Coordinates of C-alpha atoms in Angstrom, one line a residue:
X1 CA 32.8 -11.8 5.8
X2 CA 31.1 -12.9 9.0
X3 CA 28.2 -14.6 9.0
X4 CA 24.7 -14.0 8.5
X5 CA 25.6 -11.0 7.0
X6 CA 22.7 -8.2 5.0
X7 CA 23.6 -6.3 1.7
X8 CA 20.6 -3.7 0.9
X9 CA 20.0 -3.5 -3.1
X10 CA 16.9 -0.9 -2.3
X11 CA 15.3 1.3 0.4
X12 CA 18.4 1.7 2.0
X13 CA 18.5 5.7 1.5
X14 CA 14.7 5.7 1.0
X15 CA 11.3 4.7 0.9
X16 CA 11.0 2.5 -2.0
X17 CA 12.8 -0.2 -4.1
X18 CA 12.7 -2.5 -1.3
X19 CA 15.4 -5.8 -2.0
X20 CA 18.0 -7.2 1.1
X21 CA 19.6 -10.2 0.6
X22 CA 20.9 -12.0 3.6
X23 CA 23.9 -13.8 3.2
X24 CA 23.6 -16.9 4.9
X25 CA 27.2 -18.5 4.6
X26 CA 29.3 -18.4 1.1
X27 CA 27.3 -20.1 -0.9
X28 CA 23.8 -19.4 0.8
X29 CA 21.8 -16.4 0.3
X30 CA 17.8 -15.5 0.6
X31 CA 16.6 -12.6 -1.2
X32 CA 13.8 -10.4 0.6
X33 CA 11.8 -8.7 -1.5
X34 CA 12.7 -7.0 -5.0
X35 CA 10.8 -3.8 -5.2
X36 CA 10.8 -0.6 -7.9
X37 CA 12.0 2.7 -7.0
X38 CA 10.0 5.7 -7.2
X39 CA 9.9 9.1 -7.5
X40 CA 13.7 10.7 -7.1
X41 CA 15.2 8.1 -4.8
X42 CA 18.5 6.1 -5.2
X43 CA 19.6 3.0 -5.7
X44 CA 22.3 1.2 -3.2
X45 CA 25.1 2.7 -5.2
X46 CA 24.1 6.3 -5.2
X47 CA 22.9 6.8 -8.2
X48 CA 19.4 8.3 -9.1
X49 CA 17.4 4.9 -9.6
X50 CA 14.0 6.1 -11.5
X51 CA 13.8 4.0 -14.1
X52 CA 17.1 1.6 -13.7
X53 CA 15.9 -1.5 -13.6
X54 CA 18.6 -3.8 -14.4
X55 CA 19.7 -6.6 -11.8
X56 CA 22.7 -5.3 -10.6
X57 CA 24.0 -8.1 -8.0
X58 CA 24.9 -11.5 -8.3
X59 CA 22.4 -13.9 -8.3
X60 CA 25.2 -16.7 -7.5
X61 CA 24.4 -17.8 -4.2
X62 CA 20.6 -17.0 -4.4
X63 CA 18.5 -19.8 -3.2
X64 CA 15.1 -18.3 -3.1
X65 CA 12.8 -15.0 -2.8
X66 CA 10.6 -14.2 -0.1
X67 CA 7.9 -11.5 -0.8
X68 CA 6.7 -9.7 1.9
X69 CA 3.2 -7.7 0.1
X70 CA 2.5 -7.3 -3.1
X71 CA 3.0 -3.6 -3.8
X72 CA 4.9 -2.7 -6.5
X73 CA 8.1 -0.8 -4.4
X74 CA 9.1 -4.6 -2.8
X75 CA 7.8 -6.4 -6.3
X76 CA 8.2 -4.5 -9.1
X77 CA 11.6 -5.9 -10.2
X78 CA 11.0 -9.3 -9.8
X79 CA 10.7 -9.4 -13.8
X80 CA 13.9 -8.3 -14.4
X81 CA 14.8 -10.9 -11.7
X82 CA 13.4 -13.6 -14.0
X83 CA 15.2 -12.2 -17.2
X84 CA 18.4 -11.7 -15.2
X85 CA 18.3 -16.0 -14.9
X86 CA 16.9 -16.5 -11.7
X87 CA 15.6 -20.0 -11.6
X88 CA 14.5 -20.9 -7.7
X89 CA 11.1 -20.3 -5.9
X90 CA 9.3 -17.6 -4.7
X91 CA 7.8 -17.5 -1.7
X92 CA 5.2 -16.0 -0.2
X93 CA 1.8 -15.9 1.9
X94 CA -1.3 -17.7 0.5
X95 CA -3.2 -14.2 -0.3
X96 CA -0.6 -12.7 -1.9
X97 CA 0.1 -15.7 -3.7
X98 CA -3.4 -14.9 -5.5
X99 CA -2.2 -11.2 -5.8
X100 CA 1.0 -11.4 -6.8
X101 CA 0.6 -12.8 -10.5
X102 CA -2.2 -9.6 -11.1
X103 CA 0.6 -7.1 -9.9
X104 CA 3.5 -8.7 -12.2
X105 CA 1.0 -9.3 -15.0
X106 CA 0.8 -5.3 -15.2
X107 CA 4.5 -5.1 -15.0
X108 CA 5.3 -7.1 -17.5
X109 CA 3.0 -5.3 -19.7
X110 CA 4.6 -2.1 -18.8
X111 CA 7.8 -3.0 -18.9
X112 CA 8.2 -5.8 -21.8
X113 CA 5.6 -6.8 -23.5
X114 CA 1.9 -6.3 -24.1
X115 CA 2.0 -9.6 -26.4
X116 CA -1.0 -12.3 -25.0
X117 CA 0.9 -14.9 -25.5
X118 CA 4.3 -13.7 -24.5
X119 CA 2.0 -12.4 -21.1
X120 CA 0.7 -16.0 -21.0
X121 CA 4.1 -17.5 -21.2
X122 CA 5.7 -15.3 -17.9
X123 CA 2.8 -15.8 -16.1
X124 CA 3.2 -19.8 -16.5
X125 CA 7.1 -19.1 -15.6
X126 CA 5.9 -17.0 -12.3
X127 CA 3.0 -19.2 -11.3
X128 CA 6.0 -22.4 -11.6
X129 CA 8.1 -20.2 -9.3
X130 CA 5.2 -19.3 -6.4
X131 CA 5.3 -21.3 -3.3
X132 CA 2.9 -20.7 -1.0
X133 CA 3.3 -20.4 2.9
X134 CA 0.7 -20.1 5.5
X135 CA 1.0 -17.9 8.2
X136 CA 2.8 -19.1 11.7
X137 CA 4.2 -22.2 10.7
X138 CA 8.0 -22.6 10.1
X139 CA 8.9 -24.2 6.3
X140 CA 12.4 -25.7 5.7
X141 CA 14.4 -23.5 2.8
X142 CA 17.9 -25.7 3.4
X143 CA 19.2 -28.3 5.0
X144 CA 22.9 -29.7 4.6
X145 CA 25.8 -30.1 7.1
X146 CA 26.7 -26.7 7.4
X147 CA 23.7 -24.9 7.5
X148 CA 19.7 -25.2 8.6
X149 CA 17.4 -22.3 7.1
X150 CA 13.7 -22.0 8.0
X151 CA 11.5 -19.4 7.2
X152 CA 8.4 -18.2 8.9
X153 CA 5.7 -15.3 8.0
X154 CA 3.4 -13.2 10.1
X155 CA 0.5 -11.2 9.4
X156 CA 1.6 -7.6 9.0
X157 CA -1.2 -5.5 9.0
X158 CA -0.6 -3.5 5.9
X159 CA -2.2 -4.9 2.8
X160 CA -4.3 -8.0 2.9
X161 CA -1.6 -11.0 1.9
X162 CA 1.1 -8.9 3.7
X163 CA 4.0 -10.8 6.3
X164 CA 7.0 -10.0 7.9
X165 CA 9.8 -12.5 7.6
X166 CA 11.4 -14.6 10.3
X167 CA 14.6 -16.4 9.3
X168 CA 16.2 -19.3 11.9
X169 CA 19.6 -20.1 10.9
X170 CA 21.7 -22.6 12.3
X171 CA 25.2 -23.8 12.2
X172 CA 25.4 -27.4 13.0
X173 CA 29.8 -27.1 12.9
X174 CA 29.5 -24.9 15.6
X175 CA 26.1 -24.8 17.3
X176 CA 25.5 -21.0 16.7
X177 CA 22.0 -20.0 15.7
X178 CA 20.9 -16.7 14.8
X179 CA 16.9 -15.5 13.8
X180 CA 16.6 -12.6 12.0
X181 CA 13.5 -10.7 10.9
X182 CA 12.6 -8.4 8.3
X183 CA 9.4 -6.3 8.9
X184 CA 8.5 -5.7 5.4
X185 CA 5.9 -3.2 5.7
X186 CA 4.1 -3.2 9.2
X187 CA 0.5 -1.7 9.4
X188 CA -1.3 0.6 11.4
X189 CA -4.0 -0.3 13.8
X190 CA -7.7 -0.1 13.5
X191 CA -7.1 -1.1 9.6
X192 CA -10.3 -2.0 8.1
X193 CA -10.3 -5.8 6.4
X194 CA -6.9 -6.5 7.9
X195 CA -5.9 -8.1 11.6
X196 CA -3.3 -6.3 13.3
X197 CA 0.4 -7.6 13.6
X198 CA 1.5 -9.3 16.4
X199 CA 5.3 -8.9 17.9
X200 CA 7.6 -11.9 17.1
X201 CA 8.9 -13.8 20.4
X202 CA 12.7 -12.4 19.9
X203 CA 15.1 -11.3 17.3
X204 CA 18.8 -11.5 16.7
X205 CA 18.6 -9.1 14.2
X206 CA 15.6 -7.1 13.1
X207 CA 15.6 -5.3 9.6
X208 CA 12.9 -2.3 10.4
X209 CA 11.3 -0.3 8.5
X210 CA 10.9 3.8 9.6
X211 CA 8.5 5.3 7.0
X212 CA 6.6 7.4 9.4
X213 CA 9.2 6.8 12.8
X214 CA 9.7 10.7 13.3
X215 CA 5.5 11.4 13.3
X216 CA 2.7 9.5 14.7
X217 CA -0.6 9.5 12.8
X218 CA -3.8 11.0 13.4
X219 CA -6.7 9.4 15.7
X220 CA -7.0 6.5 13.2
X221 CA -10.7 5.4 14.7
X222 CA -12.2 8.5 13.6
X223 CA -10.8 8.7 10.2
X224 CA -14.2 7.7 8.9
X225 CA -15.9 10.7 10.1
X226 CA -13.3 12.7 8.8
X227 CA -13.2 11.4 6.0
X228 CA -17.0 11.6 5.9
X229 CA -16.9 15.8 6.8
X230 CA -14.3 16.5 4.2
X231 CA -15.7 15.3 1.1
X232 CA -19.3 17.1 2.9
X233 CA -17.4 20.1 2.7
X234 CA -16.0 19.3 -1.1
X235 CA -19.2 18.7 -2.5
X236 CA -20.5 22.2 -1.8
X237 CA -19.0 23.3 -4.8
X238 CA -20.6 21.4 -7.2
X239 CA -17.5 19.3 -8.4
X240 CA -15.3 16.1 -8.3
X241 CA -13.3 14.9 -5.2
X242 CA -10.2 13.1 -6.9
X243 CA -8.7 10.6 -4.7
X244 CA -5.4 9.3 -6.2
X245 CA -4.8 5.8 -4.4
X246 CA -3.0 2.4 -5.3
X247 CA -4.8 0.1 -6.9
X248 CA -4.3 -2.6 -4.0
X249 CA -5.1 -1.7 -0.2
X250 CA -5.8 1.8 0.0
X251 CA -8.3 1.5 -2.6
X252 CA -10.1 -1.3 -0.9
X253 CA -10.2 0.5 2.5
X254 CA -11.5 3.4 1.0
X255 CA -14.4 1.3 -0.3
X256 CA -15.2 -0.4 2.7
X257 CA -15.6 3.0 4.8
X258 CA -17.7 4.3 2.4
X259 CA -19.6 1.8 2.2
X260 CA -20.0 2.3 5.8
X261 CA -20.5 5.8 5.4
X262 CA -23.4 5.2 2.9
X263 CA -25.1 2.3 5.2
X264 CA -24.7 5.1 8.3
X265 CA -26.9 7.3 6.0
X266 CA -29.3 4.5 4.3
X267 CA -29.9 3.6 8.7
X268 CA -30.3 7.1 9.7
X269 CA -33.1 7.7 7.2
X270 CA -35.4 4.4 6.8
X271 CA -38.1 5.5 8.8
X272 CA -38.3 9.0 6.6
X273 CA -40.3 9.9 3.9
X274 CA -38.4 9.8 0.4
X275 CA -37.0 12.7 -1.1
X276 CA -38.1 14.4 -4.0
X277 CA -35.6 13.5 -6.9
X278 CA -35.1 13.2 -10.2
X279 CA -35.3 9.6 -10.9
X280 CA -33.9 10.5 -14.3
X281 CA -30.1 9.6 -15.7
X282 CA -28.6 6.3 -15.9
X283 CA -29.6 3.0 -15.0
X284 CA -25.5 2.1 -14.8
X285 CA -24.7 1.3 -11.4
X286 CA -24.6 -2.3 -9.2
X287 CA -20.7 -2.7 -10.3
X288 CA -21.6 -2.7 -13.9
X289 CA -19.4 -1.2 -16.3
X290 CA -20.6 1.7 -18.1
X291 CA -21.1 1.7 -21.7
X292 CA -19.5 4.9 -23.5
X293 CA -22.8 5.3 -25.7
X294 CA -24.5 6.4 -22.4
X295 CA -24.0 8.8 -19.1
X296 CA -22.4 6.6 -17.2
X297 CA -23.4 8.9 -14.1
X298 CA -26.5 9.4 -12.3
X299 CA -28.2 12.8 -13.1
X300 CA -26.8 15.3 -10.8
X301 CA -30.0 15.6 -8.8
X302 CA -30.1 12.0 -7.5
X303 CA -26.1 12.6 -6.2
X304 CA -27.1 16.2 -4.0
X305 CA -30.2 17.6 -3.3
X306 CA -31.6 20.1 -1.3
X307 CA -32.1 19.4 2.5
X308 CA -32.9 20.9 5.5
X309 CA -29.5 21.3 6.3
X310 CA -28.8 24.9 7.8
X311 CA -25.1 24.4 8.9
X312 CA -24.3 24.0 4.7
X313 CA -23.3 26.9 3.3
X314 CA -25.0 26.7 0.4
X315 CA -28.4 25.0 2.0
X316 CA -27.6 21.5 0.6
X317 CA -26.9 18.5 1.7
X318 CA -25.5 15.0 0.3
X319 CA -27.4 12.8 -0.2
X320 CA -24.8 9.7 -0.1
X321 CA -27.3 6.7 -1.0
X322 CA -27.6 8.2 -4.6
X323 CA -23.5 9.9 -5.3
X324 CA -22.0 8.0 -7.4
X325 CA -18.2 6.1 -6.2
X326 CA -16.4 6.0 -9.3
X327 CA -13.8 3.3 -9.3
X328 CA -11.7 4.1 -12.4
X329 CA -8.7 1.3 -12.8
X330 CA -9.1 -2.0 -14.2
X331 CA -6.5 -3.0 -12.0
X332 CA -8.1 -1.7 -8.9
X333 CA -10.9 -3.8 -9.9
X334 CA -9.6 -7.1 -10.2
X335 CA -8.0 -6.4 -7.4
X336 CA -10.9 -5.6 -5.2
X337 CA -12.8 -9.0 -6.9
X338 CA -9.4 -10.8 -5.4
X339 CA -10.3 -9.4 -2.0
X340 CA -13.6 -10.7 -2.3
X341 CA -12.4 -13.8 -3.0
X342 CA -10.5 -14.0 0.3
X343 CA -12.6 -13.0 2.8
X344 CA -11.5 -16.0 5.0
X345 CA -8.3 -13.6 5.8
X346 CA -10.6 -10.1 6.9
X347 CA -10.8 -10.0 10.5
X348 CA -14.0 -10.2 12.5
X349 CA -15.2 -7.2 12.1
X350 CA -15.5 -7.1 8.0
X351 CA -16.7 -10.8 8.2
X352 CA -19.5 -10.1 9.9
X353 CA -20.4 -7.2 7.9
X354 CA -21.2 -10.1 5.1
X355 CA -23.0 -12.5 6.7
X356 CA -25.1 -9.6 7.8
X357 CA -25.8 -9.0 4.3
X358 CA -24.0 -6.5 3.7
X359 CA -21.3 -5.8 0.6
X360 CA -17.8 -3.7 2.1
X361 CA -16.9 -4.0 -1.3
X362 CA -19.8 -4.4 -4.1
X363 CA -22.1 -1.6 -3.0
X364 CA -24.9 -0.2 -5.0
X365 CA -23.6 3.3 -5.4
X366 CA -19.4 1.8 -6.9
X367 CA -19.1 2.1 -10.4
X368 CA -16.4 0.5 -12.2
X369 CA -14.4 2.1 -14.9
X370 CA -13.1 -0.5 -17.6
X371 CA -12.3 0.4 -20.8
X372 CA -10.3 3.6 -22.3
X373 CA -13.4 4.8 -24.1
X374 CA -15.7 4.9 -20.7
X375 CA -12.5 6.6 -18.6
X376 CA -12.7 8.8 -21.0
X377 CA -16.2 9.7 -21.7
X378 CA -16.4 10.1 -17.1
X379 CA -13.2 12.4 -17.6
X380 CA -15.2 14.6 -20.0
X381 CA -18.6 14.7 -18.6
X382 CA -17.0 15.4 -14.8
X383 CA -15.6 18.2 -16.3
X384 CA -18.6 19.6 -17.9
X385 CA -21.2 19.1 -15.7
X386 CA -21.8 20.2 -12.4
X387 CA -22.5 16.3 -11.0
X388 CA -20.7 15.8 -7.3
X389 CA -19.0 12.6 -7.6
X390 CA -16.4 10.8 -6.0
X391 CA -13.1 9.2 -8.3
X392 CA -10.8 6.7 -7.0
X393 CA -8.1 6.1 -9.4
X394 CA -4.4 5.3 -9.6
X395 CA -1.8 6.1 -8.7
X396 CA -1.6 6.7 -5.1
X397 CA 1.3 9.3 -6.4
X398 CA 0.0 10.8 -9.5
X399 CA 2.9 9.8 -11.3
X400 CA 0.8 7.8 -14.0
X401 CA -2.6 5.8 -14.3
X402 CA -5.6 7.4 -15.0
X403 CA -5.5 9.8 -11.9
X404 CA -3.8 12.5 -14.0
X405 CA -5.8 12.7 -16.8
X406 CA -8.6 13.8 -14.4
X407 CA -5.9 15.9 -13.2
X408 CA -5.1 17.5 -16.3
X409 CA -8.5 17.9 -16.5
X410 CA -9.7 19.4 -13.4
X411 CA -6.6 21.3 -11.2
X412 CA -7.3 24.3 -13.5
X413 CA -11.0 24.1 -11.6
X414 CA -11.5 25.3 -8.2
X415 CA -14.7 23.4 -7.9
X416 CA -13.1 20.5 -7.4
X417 CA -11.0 18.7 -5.1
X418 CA -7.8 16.4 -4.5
X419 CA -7.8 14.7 -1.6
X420 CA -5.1 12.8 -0.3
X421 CA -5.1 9.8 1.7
X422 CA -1.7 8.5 1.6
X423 CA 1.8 9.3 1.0
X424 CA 3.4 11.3 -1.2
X425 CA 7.3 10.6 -1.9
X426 CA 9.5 13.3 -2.9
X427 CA 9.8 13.9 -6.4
X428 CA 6.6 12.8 -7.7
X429 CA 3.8 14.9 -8.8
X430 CA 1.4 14.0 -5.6
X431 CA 4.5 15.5 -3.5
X432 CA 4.2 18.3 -5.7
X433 CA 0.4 19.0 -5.6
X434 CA 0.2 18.2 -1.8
X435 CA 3.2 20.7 -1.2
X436 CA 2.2 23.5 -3.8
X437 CA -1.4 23.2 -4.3
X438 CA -2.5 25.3 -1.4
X439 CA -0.4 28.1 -2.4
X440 CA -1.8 28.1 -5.9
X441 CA 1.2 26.7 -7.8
X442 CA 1.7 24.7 -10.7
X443 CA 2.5 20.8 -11.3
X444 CA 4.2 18.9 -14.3
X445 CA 2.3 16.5 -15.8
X446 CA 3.5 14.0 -19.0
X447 CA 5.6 16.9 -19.8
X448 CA 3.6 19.7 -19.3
X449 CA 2.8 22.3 -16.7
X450 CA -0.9 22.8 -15.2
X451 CA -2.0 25.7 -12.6
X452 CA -3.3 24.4 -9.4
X453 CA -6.6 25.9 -8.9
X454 CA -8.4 22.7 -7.4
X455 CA -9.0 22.9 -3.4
X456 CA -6.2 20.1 -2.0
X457 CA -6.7 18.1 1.4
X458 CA -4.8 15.4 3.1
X459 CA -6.0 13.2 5.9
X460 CA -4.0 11.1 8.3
X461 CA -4.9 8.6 10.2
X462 CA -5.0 6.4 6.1
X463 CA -1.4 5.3 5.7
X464 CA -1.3 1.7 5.9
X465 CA 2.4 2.3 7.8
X466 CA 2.6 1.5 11.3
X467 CA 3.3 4.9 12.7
X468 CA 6.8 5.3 15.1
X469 CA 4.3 4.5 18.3
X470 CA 3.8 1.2 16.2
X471 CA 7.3 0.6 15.1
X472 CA 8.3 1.3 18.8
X473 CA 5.8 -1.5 20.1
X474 CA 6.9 -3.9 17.5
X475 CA 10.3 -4.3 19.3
X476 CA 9.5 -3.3 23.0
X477 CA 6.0 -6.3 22.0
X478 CA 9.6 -9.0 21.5
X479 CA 10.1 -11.1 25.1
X480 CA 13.7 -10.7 24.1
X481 CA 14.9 -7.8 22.2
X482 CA 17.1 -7.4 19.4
X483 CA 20.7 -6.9 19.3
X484 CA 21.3 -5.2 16.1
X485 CA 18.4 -3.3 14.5
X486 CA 19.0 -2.4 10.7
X487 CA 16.6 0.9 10.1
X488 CA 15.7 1.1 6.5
X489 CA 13.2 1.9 4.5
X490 CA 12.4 5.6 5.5
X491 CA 13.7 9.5 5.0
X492 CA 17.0 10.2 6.5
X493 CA 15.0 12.2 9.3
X494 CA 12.5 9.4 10.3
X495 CA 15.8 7.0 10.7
X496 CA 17.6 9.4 12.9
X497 CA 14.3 9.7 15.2
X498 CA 13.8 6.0 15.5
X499 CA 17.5 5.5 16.5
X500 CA 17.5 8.0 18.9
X501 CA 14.4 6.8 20.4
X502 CA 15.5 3.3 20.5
X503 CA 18.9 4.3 22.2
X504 CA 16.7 5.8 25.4
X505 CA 14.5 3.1 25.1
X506 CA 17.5 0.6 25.4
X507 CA 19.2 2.5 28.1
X508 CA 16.4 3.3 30.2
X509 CA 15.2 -1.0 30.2
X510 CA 18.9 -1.4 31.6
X511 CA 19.4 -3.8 28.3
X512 CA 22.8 -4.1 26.4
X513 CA 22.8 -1.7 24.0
X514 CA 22.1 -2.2 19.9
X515 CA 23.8 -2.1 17.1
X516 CA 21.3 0.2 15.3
X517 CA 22.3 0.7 11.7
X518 CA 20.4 3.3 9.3
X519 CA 20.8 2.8 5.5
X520 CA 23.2 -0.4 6.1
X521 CA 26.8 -1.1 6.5
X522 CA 29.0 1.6 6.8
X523 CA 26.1 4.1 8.7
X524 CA 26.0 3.3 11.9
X525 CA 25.1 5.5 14.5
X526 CA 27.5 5.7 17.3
X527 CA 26.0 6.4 20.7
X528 CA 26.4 4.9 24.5
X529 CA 28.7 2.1 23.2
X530 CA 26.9 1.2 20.3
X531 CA 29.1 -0.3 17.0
X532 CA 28.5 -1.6 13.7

């Protein structure tokens, strides 16, 4: 084996399950990431992977891990890591360090124990483990005669905490050097909270992700007013607009534009007279949590009322200072306390939003959804009342959290609405909604089948994936270009547009060509002189 050399455990054939290992010499190895896989996708030997989650490599060489974000697909086996033997640090970026022990809290839970002090106990053994970085400065992994490792992290762009990976190697023995970087996850632009990524100087090697590189996303700037039209249009009916999103970063970006929205509206009406409502209902709102002995709604006047709005169909019009944002996921909630917590890592625009007073995330209207009984008793009285109101709860897939029991609930309905602000990977029930919905088909839930009646909507412009525009920048951004790309992390059809795209982009610079690999070893695409 020649040296460095990549071996892809996950997200090789896929989108999720995220885990490369780069083999630094024979007895050297980093491990990047170590993510679940989702949805009907395949593990690195072929087989389906849903639910496998066994270590299935050796952890021999492995001198540490390097976490790129905290979502679950490049985290969610880092568990099974720990029970596999894996004594040696984990590092990552000083947000996510904070994050990173909420996420694998859950796991364990799910996956081992629900036991407090058993919880108690792996959360000691992960917090022993973390080793924090901070962004642009290199950190020393190894040092002996035959080999020099350093590690650097960038911001990303896609969740708050989130990095790509550069790796300098050297050989003393025979002064060869090598940098490789993985991209993790890159972000879009115009992502609220976050600052955008920045290209590295150079690369030997990049390791790129391609979830969107056949498609480019919708006019992200504007996303707020379309966002802001659809659920308009929704709440005509009278019902719920479900919004099935992961508990950390999509949920908190949906927060923090409707926050917006709702301080657009409170602006736009200070100098008129108040409206006539019913001041009746619950007192429950400020981010309390609700208790189950009382509607933990507003009546349904103070969330619509009649305006003098003649473009509605039905002659009404929201009134967005009094509908209630239901925030229903315990996890989605300490998560969004976290990202209060580290506001020194928003970029300018979000800051300034605070010290102007304002709350992007603690905002009059969100209500937070702890316990069973109180998701329960908002499931129910959605259902039988004709209250607009808007539910954000996980998962971003429908493949379990609370999302489906509003689900089961509410596709029968056509008053309300599923909209859909992210992706939806083959396989899992979102896919299926998204795909089906329209045409009024059916969806599998927990084992049983429900009609799709509800009214379903997707907007782009809300993946937190840079789209192939982005990807494209993030190499042509490098003052020296890579000279072997490894494409991962995508559907066969995104890979093959990136390569081929990179090819003319390569050819038409006059640069040597790439070795552009999609899925790893073994599938490289051979084109003007390009090899493995």
């Amino acid at each position: 084996m020649r040296y460095p050399d990549i071996e892809h455990h996950g997200a090789k054939d896929g989108v999720t399950g995220s885990c490369h290992q780069l083999h630094m010499d024979a007895s050297h190895s980093l491990l990047i990431d170590c993510g679940l896989f989702q949805g009907n996708e395949t593990s690195s030997d072929g087989r389906a992977a849903t639910g496998r989650l066994d270590i299935e490599f050796s952890l021999r060489t492995v001198q540490a891990l390097v976490v790129t974000h905290v979502h679950i697909d490049h985290v969610g086996r880092i568990p099974y890591l720990l029970a596999a033997g894996y004594k040696g640090p984990i590092y990552c970026s000083e947000p996510s360090a904070k994050l990173l022990p909420i996420v694998l809290e859950d796991a364990f839970k799910l996956g081992f124990s629900r036991d407090q002090k058993a919880v108690e106990r792996y959360l000691k053994l992960v917090e022993q483990r973390l080793r924090p970085l901070p962004y642009q400065r290199w950190s020393t992994l190894l040092e002996t005669e035959e080999l020099i490792a350093r590690v650097r992290l960038q911001r990303a762009g896609h969740i708050l905490g989130s990095a790509y990976v550069e790796i300098d190697l050297t050989y003393p023995a025979s002064g060869e050097s090598k940098r490789i970087v993985f991209s993790g996850d890159l972000g879009a632009a115009h992502a609220p909270l976050l600052m955008p990524p920045e290209s590295p100087e150079r690369a030997d090697i990049l390791v790129l992700e391609s979830t969107y590189g056949d498609r480019l996303h919708e006019d992200r700037a504007s996303r707020r007013q379309r966002l802001e039209a659809v659920i308009e249009h929704a709440l005509q009916d009278q019902g719920t607009v479900l919004i099935p999103a992961f508990s950390i970063g999509r949920t908190q970006e949906l927060l923090y534009e409707l926050e917006e929205i709702i301080h657009s509206k409170l602006q736009a009406h200070i100098n008129k007279p108040p409206l006539n409502v019913d001041e009746g209902g619950s007192e429950f709102a400020n981010n309390g949590s609700a208790p189950h002995s009382q509607s933990p709604l507003p009546s349904g006047e103070r969330a619509r009322v009649r305006g003098n709005n003649d473009s509605s169909e039905y002659g009404l019009e929201t009134n967005w200072p009094k509908l209630p944002i239901i925030l229903d996921s315990p996890l989605a909630t300490r998560f969004t306390e976290a990202y209060r917590s580290l506001q020194p890592y928003w970029n300018q625009e979000a800051r300034e939003r605070v010290e102007g007073g304002r709350n992007p995330l603690a905002f009059d209207n969100l209500i937070m959804i702890d316990n069973h009984a109180d998701h329960i008793a908002v499931v129910n009285h959605l259902t039988q009342t004709a209250r607009p109101a808007i539910v954000i709860a996980g998962n971003g897939m429908c493949s379990g959290g609370r999302i489906v029991n509003y689900l089961k609930a509410m596709l029968h309905d056509p008053r309300h609405d599923v909209l859909f602000v992210g992706y939806q990977a083959h396989g899992t029930p979102g896919h299926a909604i998204q795909q089906f919905g329209p045409n009024g088909g059916y969806v599998d839930l927990d084992g049983e089948r429900f009609e799709i009646r509800a009214k379903v909507t997707s907007i782009g412009g809300y993946s937190a994936h840079a789209d192939q525009k982005g990807l494209v920048e993030f190499v042509t951004g490098m003052r020296q270009w890579p000279t072997e790309i490894r494409i991962v992390h995508g559907e066969p059809k995104a890979k093959q547009a990136l390569t081929a795209l990179f090819h003319q982009l390569y050819q038409q610079h006059e640069i040597s060509p790439a070795a552009i690999t999609t899925g790893g070893a073994g599938d490289t695409t051979e084109q003007d002189g390009c090899h493995d």
